Coordinates of C-alpha atoms in Angstrom, one line a residue:
X1 CA 75.8 124.3 119.5
X2 CA 75.3 127.9 121.7
X3 CA 76.6 129.6 118.8
X4 CA 73.3 128.1 117.2
X5 CA 70.9 129.3 119.8
X6 CA 71.8 132.7 120.2
X7 CA 71.8 133.2 116.7
X8 CA 68.2 132.2 116.4
X9 CA 67.5 134.1 119.4
X10 CA 69.1 136.7 117.7
X11 CA 66.7 136.7 114.5
X12 CA 63.4 136.7 117.7
X13 CA 64.3 139.1 119.6
X14 CA 65.7 141.6 116.9
X15 CA 64.0 141.1 113.7
X16 CA 60.6 140.6 114.7
X17 CA 59.9 136.9 114.4
X18 CA 58.5 134.4 116.4
X19 CA 60.7 131.0 117.2
X20 CA 57.3 129.9 114.9
X21 CA 57.6 131.6 112.3
X22 CA 61.8 130.7 112.4
X23 CA 60.4 127.2 111.8
X24 CA 58.5 127.9 108.6
X25 CA 61.3 129.4 107.6
X26 CA 63.4 126.7 107.7
X27 CA 60.9 124.1 106.5
X28 CA 60.2 126.8 103.8
X29 CA 63.8 127.0 102.6
X30 CA 64.0 122.7 102.7
X31 CA 61.0 122.8 100.3
X32 CA 61.9 125.7 97.8
X33 CA 65.2 123.3 97.7
X34 CA 62.8 120.1 97.2
X35 CA 61.1 121.3 94.4
X36 CA 64.0 123.0 92.6
X37 CA 66.6 119.6 92.6
X38 CA 63.7 116.5 92.7
X39 CA 61.5 115.6 90.2
X40 CA 58.7 115.2 92.2
X41 CA 55.9 113.4 89.8
X42 CA 54.0 110.5 90.9
X43 CA 57.0 109.1 94.1
X44 CA 55.9 109.5 97.9
X45 CA 57.7 111.7 100.3
X46 CA 57.9 109.8 103.9
X47 CA 59.0 111.9 106.6
X48 CA 60.3 110.6 109.9
X49 CA 60.0 113.7 112.4
X50 CA 60.9 113.1 116.3
X51 CA 58.6 115.8 118.5
X52 CA 61.2 118.3 119.2
X53 CA 61.7 121.7 116.5
X54 CA 63.5 119.3 114.0
X55 CA 60.4 117.3 113.7
X56 CA 58.3 120.4 113.5
X57 CA 60.7 121.7 110.9
X58 CA 60.3 118.3 109.2
X59 CA 56.4 118.4 109.3
X60 CA 55.7 122.2 108.4
X61 CA 58.1 120.5 105.5
X62 CA 54.8 117.4 104.9
X63 CA 52.0 120.4 105.0
X64 CA 54.2 122.6 102.0
X65 CA 54.8 119.6 99.8
X66 CA 50.8 118.5 100.6
X67 CA 49.4 121.7 99.3
X68 CA 51.8 121.8 96.3
X69 CA 50.5 118.2 95.0
X70 CA 52.8 115.8 96.7
X71 CA 51.8 113.0 98.2
X72 CA 53.3 112.4 101.6
X73 CA 53.1 110.8 105.1
X74 CA 54.8 111.3 108.3
X75 CA 55.6 109.2 110.7
X76 CA 56.5 110.4 114.3
X77 CA 58.7 108.8 116.2
X78 CA 57.9 109.1 120.1
X79 CA 61.2 108.4 121.1
X80 CA 60.4 111.3 123.9
X81 CA 57.5 111.6 126.1
X82 CA 58.1 115.8 126.0
X83 CA 57.2 117.8 122.5
X84 CA 58.6 121.2 121.9
X85 CA 55.4 124.1 121.7
X86 CA 56.4 124.8 118.1
X87 CA 56.2 120.8 117.4
X88 CA 53.0 121.2 118.4
X89 CA 52.0 124.2 116.9
X90 CA 53.2 122.9 113.4
X91 CA 51.5 119.2 113.7
X92 CA 48.4 121.2 114.7
X93 CA 48.8 123.0 111.4
X94 CA 49.4 120.1 109.5
X95 CA 46.0 118.0 110.5
X96 CA 44.8 121.0 109.7
X97 CA 45.5 120.8 106.0
X98 CA 44.8 117.1 105.6
X99 CA 48.4 116.0 106.1
X100 CA 48.5 111.8 107.2
X101 CA 50.3 112.1 110.4
X102 CA 50.9 108.7 112.3
X103 CA 52.4 108.1 115.7
X104 CA 55.2 105.2 116.0
X105 CA 55.6 103.7 119.6
X106 CA 57.9 102.1 121.3
X107 CA 56.5 98.2 120.6
X108 CA 54.9 98.9 117.5
X109 CA 55.2 97.3 114.5
X110 CA 57.4 99.2 112.2
X111 CA 55.5 100.9 109.3
X112 CA 56.7 99.9 106.2
X113 CA 59.0 103.0 104.6
X114 CA 59.7 101.7 100.4
X115 CA 56.6 102.3 98.6
X116 CA 57.5 103.3 94.9
X117 CA 60.7 103.6 96.3
X118 CA 59.8 106.8 98.0
X119 CA 62.1 109.7 99.0
X120 CA 62.6 109.6 102.8
X121 CA 62.9 113.2 104.8
X122 CA 65.0 112.6 108.3
X123 CA 63.3 115.1 110.8
X124 CA 64.0 112.9 114.1
X125 CA 66.7 115.1 116.0
X126 CA 68.3 117.8 115.3
X127 CA 71.4 119.9 116.3
X128 CA 70.8 119.9 120.0
X129 CA 70.9 115.5 120.2
X130 CA 73.9 114.2 122.2
X131 CA 72.7 110.6 123.6
X132 CA 73.4 106.9 122.4
X133 CA 70.3 105.5 121.7
X134 CA 70.1 102.8 123.8
X135 CA 66.4 101.6 124.0
X136 CA 66.7 98.0 121.9
X137 CA 63.2 98.6 120.0
X138 CA 64.4 102.5 118.8
X139 CA 67.9 100.9 117.9
X140 CA 65.8 98.1 116.1
X141 CA 64.2 100.7 114.2
X142 CA 67.3 103.0 113.3
X143 CA 68.8 99.8 111.5
X144 CA 65.5 99.1 109.3
X145 CA 65.6 102.7 108.2
X146 CA 69.4 102.5 107.4
X147 CA 69.8 98.6 106.3
X148 CA 65.6 96.9 105.2
X149 CA 64.3 99.4 102.7
X150 CA 65.4 101.0 99.3
X151 CA 64.8 104.9 98.5
X152 CA 65.6 107.3 95.9
X153 CA 67.2 109.4 98.4
X154 CA 67.5 110.3 101.8
X155 CA 67.3 113.8 103.0
X156 CA 68.2 114.8 106.7
X157 CA 67.3 118.4 107.4
X158 CA 69.6 120.6 109.8
X159 CA 72.5 117.4 110.4
X160 CA 71.6 113.5 110.1
X161 CA 69.7 112.2 113.5
X162 CA 71.5 110.5 116.0
X163 CA 75.1 112.6 114.9
X164 CA 76.6 114.3 117.6
X165 CA 77.5 118.1 117.6
X166 CA 80.1 118.5 119.4
X167 CA 81.6 115.2 121.0
X168 CA 82.9 112.0 119.1
X169 CA 80.6 109.3 119.6
X170 CA 81.5 105.4 119.5
X171 CA 78.1 103.8 117.6
X172 CA 77.5 104.7 114.9
X173 CA 74.3 102.2 114.3
X174 CA 71.8 105.0 115.7
X175 CA 72.7 107.4 113.1
X176 CA 70.4 108.1 110.2
X177 CA 72.4 107.4 106.4
X178 CA 71.7 110.8 104.4
X179 CA 72.2 111.4 101.0
X180 CA 71.6 114.9 101.2
X181 CA 71.8 116.8 104.1
X182 CA 70.0 120.1 104.3
X183 CA 71.5 122.3 107.0
X184 CA 71.1 125.8 107.8
X185 CA 73.5 128.8 107.3
X186 CA 76.3 127.4 108.6
X187 CA 78.0 123.8 108.4
X188 CA 78.5 121.6 111.1
X189 CA 81.8 121.4 112.4
X190 CA 80.7 116.5 111.5
X191 CA 80.1 117.7 107.9
X192 CA 84.1 118.3 107.7
X193 CA 85.1 115.0 109.4
X194 CA 86.1 111.6 106.9
X195 CA 84.8 109.8 109.5
X196 CA 80.8 110.9 108.8
X197 CA 81.6 111.0 105.3
X198 CA 78.9 107.6 104.5
X199 CA 76.2 109.6 107.3
X200 CA 76.2 112.8 106.2
X201 CA 76.6 112.4 102.0
X202 CA 76.1 115.4 99.6
X203 CA 75.5 118.7 102.3
X204 CA 74.3 122.1 101.1
X205 CA 73.3 125.4 103.6
X206 CA 70.3 126.8 103.4
X207 CA 69.9 130.3 104.1
X208 CA 67.1 130.5 106.5
X209 CA 68.0 134.9 107.0
X210 CA 70.3 134.4 109.8
X211 CA 72.0 138.8 110.1
X212 CA 75.3 138.0 108.3
X213 CA 76.8 141.1 110.5
X214 CA 76.1 139.5 113.5
X215 CA 77.4 135.6 112.4
X216 CA 80.5 137.3 111.7
X217 CA 81.0 139.2 114.9
X218 CA 80.9 135.8 117.2
X219 CA 83.7 134.5 118.3
X220 CA 84.8 130.9 116.9
X221 CA 87.5 129.5 117.2
X222 CA 86.5 127.0 113.7
X223 CA 86.2 129.4 110.3
X224 CA 85.3 127.8 107.2
X225 CA 87.4 129.5 103.9
X226 CA 85.1 129.5 101.6
X227 CA 84.8 132.3 98.8
X228 CA 83.1 134.9 100.7
X229 CA 86.0 134.5 103.3
X230 CA 88.7 134.3 101.2
X231 CA 87.5 137.9 99.6
X232 CA 87.3 139.4 102.6
X233 CA 91.3 138.3 103.5
X234 CA 92.6 139.1 100.1
X235 CA 93.9 142.2 100.2
X236 CA 93.5 143.4 96.5
X237 CA 95.5 146.6 96.4
X238 CA 98.3 144.2 97.2
X239 CA 97.9 141.8 94.5
X240 CA 97.3 144.8 92.2
X241 CA 100.6 145.5 90.9
X242 CA 101.7 148.9 90.4
X243 CA 103.0 150.3 87.1
X244 CA 106.4 151.1 88.3
X245 CA 107.0 148.0 90.0
X246 CA 110.2 145.9 89.2
X247 CA 110.7 142.1 90.9
X248 CA 112.4 143.3 94.2
X249 CA 109.0 144.4 95.4
X250 CA 107.3 141.2 95.5
X251 CA 110.0 138.8 97.6
X252 CA 112.8 136.5 97.1
X253 CA 112.4 133.1 98.7
X254 CA 114.8 129.9 98.5
X255 CA 113.8 126.1 98.0
X256 CA 115.7 124.0 100.1
X257 CA 115.6 120.1 99.1
X258 CA 115.8 117.4 96.2
X259 CA 118.1 114.3 96.7
X260 CA 119.0 112.2 93.8
X261 CA 116.6 110.6 91.9
X262 CA 113.7 113.3 93.8
X263 CA 114.7 116.8 92.2
X264 CA 111.0 116.8 90.5
X265 CA 109.7 117.7 94.3
X266 CA 111.6 120.8 94.2
X267 CA 110.6 121.9 90.5
X268 CA 107.3 121.5 91.0
X269 CA 106.9 123.5 93.9
X270 CA 109.1 125.9 92.8
X271 CA 107.1 126.5 89.6
X272 CA 104.0 127.1 91.7
X273 CA 105.9 129.9 93.8
X274 CA 107.1 131.4 90.1
X275 CA 103.2 130.5 89.2
X276 CA 102.2 132.5 92.7
X277 CA 103.9 135.6 92.4
X278 CA 107.1 135.8 94.0
X279 CA 110.0 137.9 92.4
X280 CA 112.4 136.3 92.7
X281 CA 113.3 133.0 93.0
X282 CA 116.6 130.8 94.4
X283 CA 116.9 126.9 94.3
X284 CA 118.8 125.5 96.5
X285 CA 120.1 121.2 95.4
X286 CA 122.0 118.5 95.4
X287 CA 124.8 119.4 92.1
X288 CA 122.8 116.5 90.7
X289 CA 119.7 118.2 90.1
X290 CA 121.3 121.5 88.5
X291 CA 120.6 120.4 85.1
X292 CA 116.8 119.6 85.6
X293 CA 116.2 122.3 87.2
X294 CA 118.1 125.0 85.2
X295 CA 115.4 123.2 82.5
X296 CA 112.5 123.0 84.0
X297 CA 113.0 126.6 85.2
X298 CA 114.8 129.0 84.1
X299 CA 113.7 131.7 85.8
X300 CA 115.1 130.8 89.0
X301 CA 118.5 130.8 90.6
X302 CA 120.0 127.6 91.4
X303 CA 122.8 127.1 94.1
X304 CA 124.5 123.5 94.8
X305 CA 126.3 121.2 96.6
X306 CA 128.8 118.4 95.0
X307 CA 126.8 115.2 96.5
X308 CA 123.4 113.6 95.5
X309 CA 122.0 114.9 98.6
X310 CA 122.3 118.1 100.6
X311 CA 125.0 117.6 103.4
X312 CA 125.1 121.7 104.0
X313 CA 122.5 124.5 104.2
X314 CA 123.9 127.6 103.6
X315 CA 122.1 131.2 103.2
X316 CA 123.6 133.9 102.2
X317 CA 121.3 136.3 99.9
X318 CA 118.9 138.9 101.1
X319 CA 115.6 136.5 101.1
X320 CA 111.8 136.6 102.7
X321 CA 111.1 133.3 103.1
X322 CA 112.5 129.8 102.9
X323 CA 110.3 126.4 101.9
X324 CA 112.4 123.7 103.1
X325 CA 112.1 119.9 102.6
X326 CA 110.6 118.3 99.5
X327 CA 112.3 115.8 98.0
X328 CA 115.5 116.3 100.2
X329 CA 115.6 112.8 101.8
X330 CA 116.9 111.1 105.0
X331 CA 120.6 110.7 104.4
X332 CA 122.9 111.1 107.5
X333 CA 124.6 113.7 106.2
X334 CA 121.2 115.8 105.3
X335 CA 120.0 115.1 108.7
X336 CA 122.9 117.0 110.4
X337 CA 122.6 119.1 107.9
X338 CA 119.7 120.3 109.1
X339 CA 120.0 120.0 112.2
X340 CA 123.1 122.4 112.1
X341 CA 120.7 124.4 110.1
X342 CA 117.6 124.8 112.4
X343 CA 119.8 125.6 115.0
X344 CA 121.7 128.7 113.3
X345 CA 118.9 130.1 111.3
X346 CA 118.2 133.6 111.4
X347 CA 114.6 133.1 113.1
X348 CA 113.8 136.5 111.7
X349 CA 112.5 135.2 108.1
X350 CA 109.1 132.7 108.2
X351 CA 109.8 129.4 106.5
X352 CA 107.7 126.5 105.4
X353 CA 108.9 122.4 106.6
X354 CA 107.3 120.0 104.5
X355 CA 107.5 116.7 103.1
X356 CA 111.4 114.8 104.5
X357 CA 111.9 117.6 106.6
X358 CA 109.2 116.7 108.6
X359 CA 110.5 112.7 108.5
X360 CA 114.1 113.9 109.9
X361 CA 111.9 115.7 112.9
X362 CA 109.8 113.0 113.2
X363 CA 113.0 110.9 114.5
X364 CA 115.1 113.8 116.1
X365 CA 111.7 115.4 118.1
X366 CA 114.2 117.4 120.3
X367 CA 114.8 119.8 116.9
X368 CA 110.9 120.9 117.8
X369 CA 113.0 123.1 119.9
X370 CA 114.5 125.2 117.1
X371 CA 111.5 125.8 115.4
X372 CA 111.1 129.6 115.6
X373 CA 107.2 131.2 116.5
X374 CA 105.4 131.5 113.3
X375 CA 107.1 128.7 111.4
X376 CA 103.9 126.9 109.1
X377 CA 104.2 122.9 108.8
X378 CA 102.8 121.1 106.1
X379 CA 102.1 117.0 106.9
X380 CA 100.2 114.6 105.6
X381 CA 98.0 112.5 108.4
X382 CA 100.9 109.7 108.2
X383 CA 103.3 112.5 108.4
X384 CA 101.3 114.6 111.0
X385 CA 101.3 111.2 112.9
X386 CA 104.9 110.2 113.0
X387 CA 105.9 113.5 114.2
X388 CA 102.7 113.6 116.9
X389 CA 101.5 111.1 117.7
X390 CA 98.0 109.5 116.6
X391 CA 94.7 110.8 117.2
X392 CA 91.4 108.6 118.8
X393 CA 88.8 110.1 117.1
X394 CA 88.6 114.0 114.8
X395 CA 87.7 115.8 117.9
X396 CA 91.0 115.0 119.5
X397 CA 92.6 115.3 116.3
X398 CA 91.7 118.8 116.6
X399 CA 92.6 119.4 120.1
X400 CA 95.9 118.0 119.5
X401 CA 96.5 120.3 116.2
X402 CA 95.8 123.3 119.0
X403 CA 97.6 122.2 121.8
X404 CA 100.5 121.6 118.9
X405 CA 100.2 124.9 117.5
X406 CA 100.0 126.8 120.9
X407 CA 103.0 124.5 122.2
X408 CA 105.3 125.8 119.7
X409 CA 103.6 129.4 118.4
X410 CA 103.7 127.5 114.8
X411 CA 101.2 127.2 112.0
X412 CA 100.2 123.4 111.1
X413 CA 98.4 122.6 107.8
X414 CA 97.2 119.1 108.2
X415 CA 96.5 118.2 104.6
X416 CA 93.3 116.3 103.0
X417 CA 89.4 117.0 102.7
X418 CA 89.0 120.5 104.4
X419 CA 92.6 121.0 105.0
X420 CA 92.9 122.4 108.5
X421 CA 95.2 125.6 109.4
X422 CA 95.8 125.3 112.9
X423 CA 97.1 128.7 114.5
X424 CA 99.4 129.7 117.3
X425 CA 96.2 131.2 119.0
X426 CA 94.1 128.0 118.5
X427 CA 91.5 129.4 115.9
X428 CA 91.1 126.3 113.2
X429 CA 90.3 126.7 109.2
X430 CA 88.9 124.4 107.4
X431 CA 89.6 125.2 103.5
X432 CA 86.7 124.5 100.9
X433 CA 88.5 124.5 97.9
X434 CA 90.3 120.9 96.6
X435 CA 89.2 117.5 95.5
X436 CA 90.1 114.3 95.3
X437 CA 91.9 114.1 92.6
X438 CA 94.9 116.1 94.0
X439 CA 95.4 112.9 95.5
X440 CA 98.8 112.6 93.5
X441 CA 102.5 113.1 94.1
X442 CA 103.7 116.4 94.2
X443 CA 100.8 118.0 94.9
X444 CA 102.5 118.8 98.7
X445 CA 105.1 120.6 97.1
X446 CA 103.1 122.5 94.8
X447 CA 101.1 123.8 97.9
X448 CA 104.3 124.3 100.0
X449 CA 105.0 126.5 96.6
X450 CA 102.4 128.4 97.1
X451 CA 102.4 129.5 100.8
X452 CA 106.1 130.1 100.3
X453 CA 105.6 133.3 97.6
X454 CA 102.8 134.7 99.7
X455 CA 105.2 134.4 102.7
X456 CA 108.0 135.8 99.8
X457 CA 105.4 139.1 99.2
X458 CA 105.3 140.3 102.9
X459 CA 101.8 138.5 103.6
X460 CA 101.7 136.9 107.0
X461 CA 101.6 133.7 107.5
X462 CA 98.2 132.9 108.7
X463 CA 97.4 134.8 105.4
X464 CA 99.2 132.7 103.8
X465 CA 99.0 129.4 104.4
X466 CA 94.7 130.2 104.2
X467 CA 94.9 131.8 101.1
X468 CA 97.4 129.2 99.8
X469 CA 95.6 126.1 100.6
X470 CA 92.6 127.8 98.6
X471 CA 94.1 128.9 96.0
X472 CA 96.0 125.4 95.6
X473 CA 92.5 123.8 95.8
X474 CA 90.9 126.4 93.5
X475 CA 93.2 125.6 90.8
X476 CA 93.0 121.6 91.2
X477 CA 89.2 122.3 91.1
X478 CA 89.5 124.1 87.6
X479 CA 92.1 120.8 86.8
X480 CA 89.9 118.5 87.6
X481 CA 87.4 120.0 85.5
X482 CA 90.0 120.5 82.1
X483 CA 90.9 116.4 82.3
X484 CA 88.7 114.8 85.3
X485 CA 90.2 113.5 88.6
X486 CA 91.6 110.7 87.5
X487 CA 93.7 111.4 85.3
X488 CA 94.9 115.2 87.1
X489 CA 98.8 115.2 88.1
X490 CA 100.6 117.8 90.1
X491 CA 101.5 120.0 87.0
X492 CA 97.9 120.1 86.3
X493 CA 97.5 121.7 89.6
X494 CA 100.5 124.3 88.8
X495 CA 99.1 125.1 85.2
X496 CA 96.0 126.4 86.3
X497 CA 97.2 128.5 89.4
X498 CA 96.9 131.9 87.2
X499 CA 93.0 130.9 86.7
X500 CA 92.5 130.4 90.0
X501 CA 94.3 134.1 90.4
X502 CA 91.9 135.1 88.0
X503 CA 88.5 133.8 90.2
X504 CA 89.4 135.7 93.3
X505 CA 90.2 138.8 92.3
X506 CA 86.7 139.3 90.0

């Protein structure tokens, strides 16, 4: 919240622009989005406005729609007795141009809002709102908006009114349920939380002219990984192969896992590593997996033992990165093998811990103390809760991630929509690629294989996590367009890793 204020103030101080001009700029960006994305025709717009700056945005928007020939009416909710200066300026200008403004006071009748299934614009509260509405009249009014009307769509400006920016909330009755949220410049943290998806709808970022250089310099502990960010992160020179290079230049990684009936997980991870540029790959599986891996991945070196499960883990060759856990099961001999491995491994080799290795750790929590610094673990929410406990709300979840990463000095990738990457320095990254079709068996194995490939090639654990999660999601996005989300399987993700690389590198 403080950073938003700083950016607004920077525009005012250094770009010779007043706060009311910044409000006009915000309203114009919303107006342009509406005329480009909504079929206006004869359907009226109803704008619910507070009397603060967010309400000022709504009143400015109403004036622009009115001058464009759109039927529009503004209802001003007088929840507060104090009106902001810029709201009053905006209101006066709207009245001058003939915009219909009506006041709603406590104890008055609720207006009929759903004439001809109108469009509703929510501009009641902005990002600074952080109090639950307790007044019965206004609580009833919000219920009336959400449940007693039929709108073609509900558009919230900047953030759905009643939604808190920086703290959790237990009462959801006084949050506007938007179908579209038009936010300014940067996404707000609640946009990335599953608890609020039914209130935010689909969100869009509108450019209101914040200084991008100043924005990038701001100190923040929450970073969105999008196409712009990934382009600044990726070392293109390193990614381009030299004419006289050989496989030894691109690292040697080992994938350790598999058990009888679960060899496919290792195969998926191995293919993902090979598709992501690794120079040399060793796969260590029980002997029951030898023929399967040899057939599916002839490019890989295969090491085995004489069991249907791993009962010993030994690394003899020069290895640049380790990935362990997928499909390995929880046989008591496997658990003992993992314990011995963690207690005796070379801590200079970067490592990813996934799947059953995480589940074993959750039952042998003391083994966390033997995980080397900068190790990467990749749990889905249930694996995370088994390992570290349940969270109370989304903000508690972020605090847990930060504390765990700092305590053990590890990277945690919490998989899901907007997969979260937590770092030992307390910075959290939210990924923007991926889709629900990737909620399928083996998708996490593919992700671990991609990350291990980057580690093997010499990328830092942080870069490997960020690039791996982004590439994995982008590959899934390409695959879902080819096959649909419903029919997407993990092998499809592997199939389009190369195409995802082409998009990132161009």
